[in-house]
Amino acid sequence: MKVVLDANVLVSAVFGGIPRLALNRALREELWVSADTEEELLGLTDRLSRIMKPAQLLEWKANLGSFLSSVHRGSVKEPVRLSRDRDDDPYLSLAKAIGADFLVTGDKDLLSIEHEQLDRISLGRLKIVTPRQFLKQTSG
């Protein structure tokens, strides 16, 4: 199973709960990043240093390092332009490039994309789900 996690799921995983469980579940699958999504993740550290406690920031850095060392890297040849928020399109582009099964996100713009829209751009197999939905759909 090919999985793409967006940045907000990875940040939320630092605080535990469902996002952390979803991250741990996704790590047992094929997890993917692209140059664009990896760049976004790496760029978050400076911004997070202003809002996280030192222990949380250390956990973020450790999680990010572990995450990036264990993922597959996909190359995007055809960028997708679909989300209301253009910052979300790299995740859709990666999902298309690798034939992802799941895009796990808490982002309302991504979650609002209709299946018919995905189907029109050859992403009909992709399920855009919350961390909770991902856990439910992949348990067992």
GROMACS .gro file of C-alpha atoms in nm:
model
  140
    1MET     CA    1   0.000   0.000   0.000
    2LYS     CA    2   0.141   0.340  -0.102
    3VAL     CA    3   0.080   0.624   0.143
    4VAL     CA    4   0.142   0.998   0.139
    5LEU     CA    5   0.118   1.193   0.467
    6ASP     CA    6   0.088   1.568   0.460
    7ALA     CA    7   0.290   1.797   0.684
    8ASN     CA    8   0.011   1.872   0.930
    9VAL     CA    9  -0.028   1.503   1.014
   10LEU     CA   10   0.344   1.476   1.086
   11VAL     CA   11   0.340   1.788   1.303
   12SER     CA   12   0.031   1.667   1.489
   13ALA     CA   13   0.198   1.331   1.552
   14VAL     CA   14   0.441   1.507   1.787
   15PHE     CA   15   0.149   1.566   2.022
   16GLY     CA   16   0.041   1.201   2.018
   17GLY     CA   17  -0.312   1.070   1.979
   18ILE     CA   18  -0.466   0.961   1.651
   19PRO     CA   19  -0.209   1.137   1.427
   20ARG     CA   20   0.076   0.950   1.598
   21LEU     CA   21  -0.110   0.621   1.562
   22ALA     CA   22  -0.169   0.697   1.193
   23LEU     CA   23   0.197   0.781   1.142
   24ASN     CA   24   0.303   0.456   1.310
   25ARG     CA   25   0.057   0.261   1.095
   26ALA     CA   26   0.175   0.435   0.777
   27LEU     CA   27   0.538   0.354   0.863
   28ARG     CA   28   0.450  -0.013   0.818
   29GLU     CA   29   0.355   0.059   0.456
   30GLU     CA   30   0.525   0.226   0.160
   31LEU     CA   31   0.552   0.589   0.266
   32TRP     CA   32   0.649   0.844   0.000
   33VAL     CA   33   0.780   1.199  -0.033
   34SER     CA   34   0.877   1.412  -0.331
   35ALA     CA   35   1.137   1.686  -0.348
   36ASP     CA   36   0.860   1.944  -0.293
   37THR     CA   37   0.698   1.771   0.003
   38GLU     CA   38   1.036   1.702   0.164
   39GLU     CA   39   1.133   2.067   0.119
   40GLU     CA   40   0.812   2.174   0.295
   41LEU     CA   41   0.881   1.938   0.585
   42LEU     CA   42   1.238   2.058   0.625
   43GLY     CA   43   1.123   2.419   0.615
   44LEU     CA   44   0.881   2.369   0.902
   45THR     CA   45   1.148   2.337   1.169
   46ASP     CA   46   1.217   2.712   1.188
   47ARG     CA   47   0.847   2.798   1.212
   48LEU     CA   48   0.783   2.526   1.469
   49SER     CA   49   1.071   2.647   1.687
   50ARG     CA   50   0.861   2.957   1.760
   51ILE     CA   51   0.550   2.768   1.875
   52MET     CA   52   0.670   2.437   2.021
   53LYS     CA   53   0.824   2.371   2.357
   54PRO     CA   54   1.190   2.261   2.339
   55ALA     CA   55   1.103   1.896   2.412
   56GLN     CA   56   0.838   1.897   2.139
   57LEU     CA   57   1.082   2.052   1.892
   58LEU     CA   58   1.337   1.782   1.971
   59GLU     CA   59   1.072   1.517   1.912
   60TRP     CA   60   0.975   1.684   1.582
   61LYS     CA   61   1.336   1.679   1.465
   62ALA     CA   62   1.380   1.315   1.570
   63ASN     CA   63   1.051   1.213   1.406
   64LEU     CA   64   1.136   1.402   1.089
   65GLY     CA   65   1.480   1.247   1.065
   66SER     CA   66   1.340   0.899   1.122
   67PHE     CA   67   1.057   0.961   0.878
   68LEU     CA   68   1.283   1.092   0.600
   69SER     CA   69   1.528   0.805   0.642
   70SER     CA   70   1.253   0.545   0.603
   71VAL     CA   71   1.048   0.679   0.311
   72HIS     CA   72   1.056   0.624  -0.063
   73ARG     CA   73   1.121   0.920  -0.288
   74GLY     CA   74   0.898   0.984  -0.586
   75SER     CA   75   0.964   1.207  -0.883
   76VAL     CA   76   0.682   1.429  -1.006
   77LYS     CA   77   0.674   1.478  -1.382
   78GLU     CA   78   0.319   1.617  -1.416
   79PRO     CA   79   0.223   1.866  -1.144
   80VAL     CA   80  -0.143   1.850  -1.042
   81ARG     CA   81  -0.343   2.171  -1.001
   82LEU     CA   82  -0.660   2.080  -0.816
   83SER     CA   83  -0.676   2.200  -0.456
   84ARG     CA   84  -0.819   2.537  -0.353
   85ASP     CA   85  -0.490   2.584  -0.167
   86ARG     CA   86  -0.204   2.556  -0.416
   87ASP     CA   87   0.032   2.459  -0.132
   88ASP     CA   88  -0.156   2.127  -0.119
   89ASP     CA   89  -0.102   2.041  -0.485
   90PRO     CA   90   0.247   1.888  -0.432
   91TYR     CA   91   0.083   1.615  -0.222
   92LEU     CA   92  -0.167   1.542  -0.498
   93SER     CA   93   0.112   1.553  -0.757
   94LEU     CA   94   0.313   1.300  -0.558
   95ALA     CA   95   0.009   1.079  -0.508
   96LYS     CA   96  -0.049   1.074  -0.884
   97ALA     CA   97   0.317   1.014  -0.967
   98ILE     CA   98   0.343   0.707  -0.745
   99GLY     CA   99  -0.012   0.571  -0.777
  100ALA     CA  100  -0.084   0.624  -0.407
  101ASP     CA  101  -0.364   0.444  -0.231
  102PHE     CA  102  -0.398   0.696   0.053
  103LEU     CA  103  -0.330   1.062   0.116
  104VAL     CA  104  -0.360   1.112   0.492
  105THR     CA  105  -0.438   1.468   0.594
  106GLY     CA  106  -0.627   1.691   0.829
  107ASP     CA  107  -0.640   1.968   0.568
  108LYS     CA  108  -0.995   2.072   0.489
  109ASP     CA  109  -0.908   2.179   0.133
  110LEU     CA  110  -0.769   1.836   0.050
  111LEU     CA  111  -1.050   1.655   0.231
  112SER     CA  112  -1.311   1.852   0.035
  113ILE     CA  113  -1.192   1.724  -0.303
  114GLU     CA  114  -1.462   1.507  -0.457
  115HIS     CA  115  -1.385   1.160  -0.591
  116GLU     CA  116  -1.510   1.267  -0.935
  117GLN     CA  117  -1.246   1.541  -0.943
  118LEU     CA  118  -0.977   1.285  -0.861
  119ASP     CA  119  -1.112   1.048  -1.123
  120ARG     CA  120  -1.085   1.317  -1.395
  121ILE     CA  121  -0.711   1.349  -1.334
  122SER     CA  122  -0.640   0.975  -1.311
  123LEU     CA  123  -0.639   0.965  -0.931
  124GLY     CA  124  -0.954   0.757  -0.898
  125ARG     CA  125  -0.790   0.496  -0.674
  126LEU     CA  126  -0.667   0.758  -0.425
  127LYS     CA  127  -0.848   0.791  -0.093
  128ILE     CA  128  -0.799   1.126   0.078
  129VAL     CA  129  -0.866   1.054   0.444
  130THR     CA  130  -0.814   1.184   0.796
  131PRO     CA  131  -0.575   1.000   1.026
  132ARG     CA  132  -0.876   0.843   1.203
  133GLN     CA  133  -1.026   0.724   0.872
  134PHE     CA  134  -0.687   0.586   0.766
  135LEU     CA  135  -0.665   0.380   1.084
  136LYS     CA  136  -1.018   0.246   1.035
  137GLN     CA  137  -0.966   0.160   0.670
  138THR     CA  138  -0.631  -0.012   0.721
  139SER     CA  139  -0.689  -0.198   1.046
  140GLY     CA  140  -0.674  -0.570   1.044
   0.00000   0.00000   0.00000
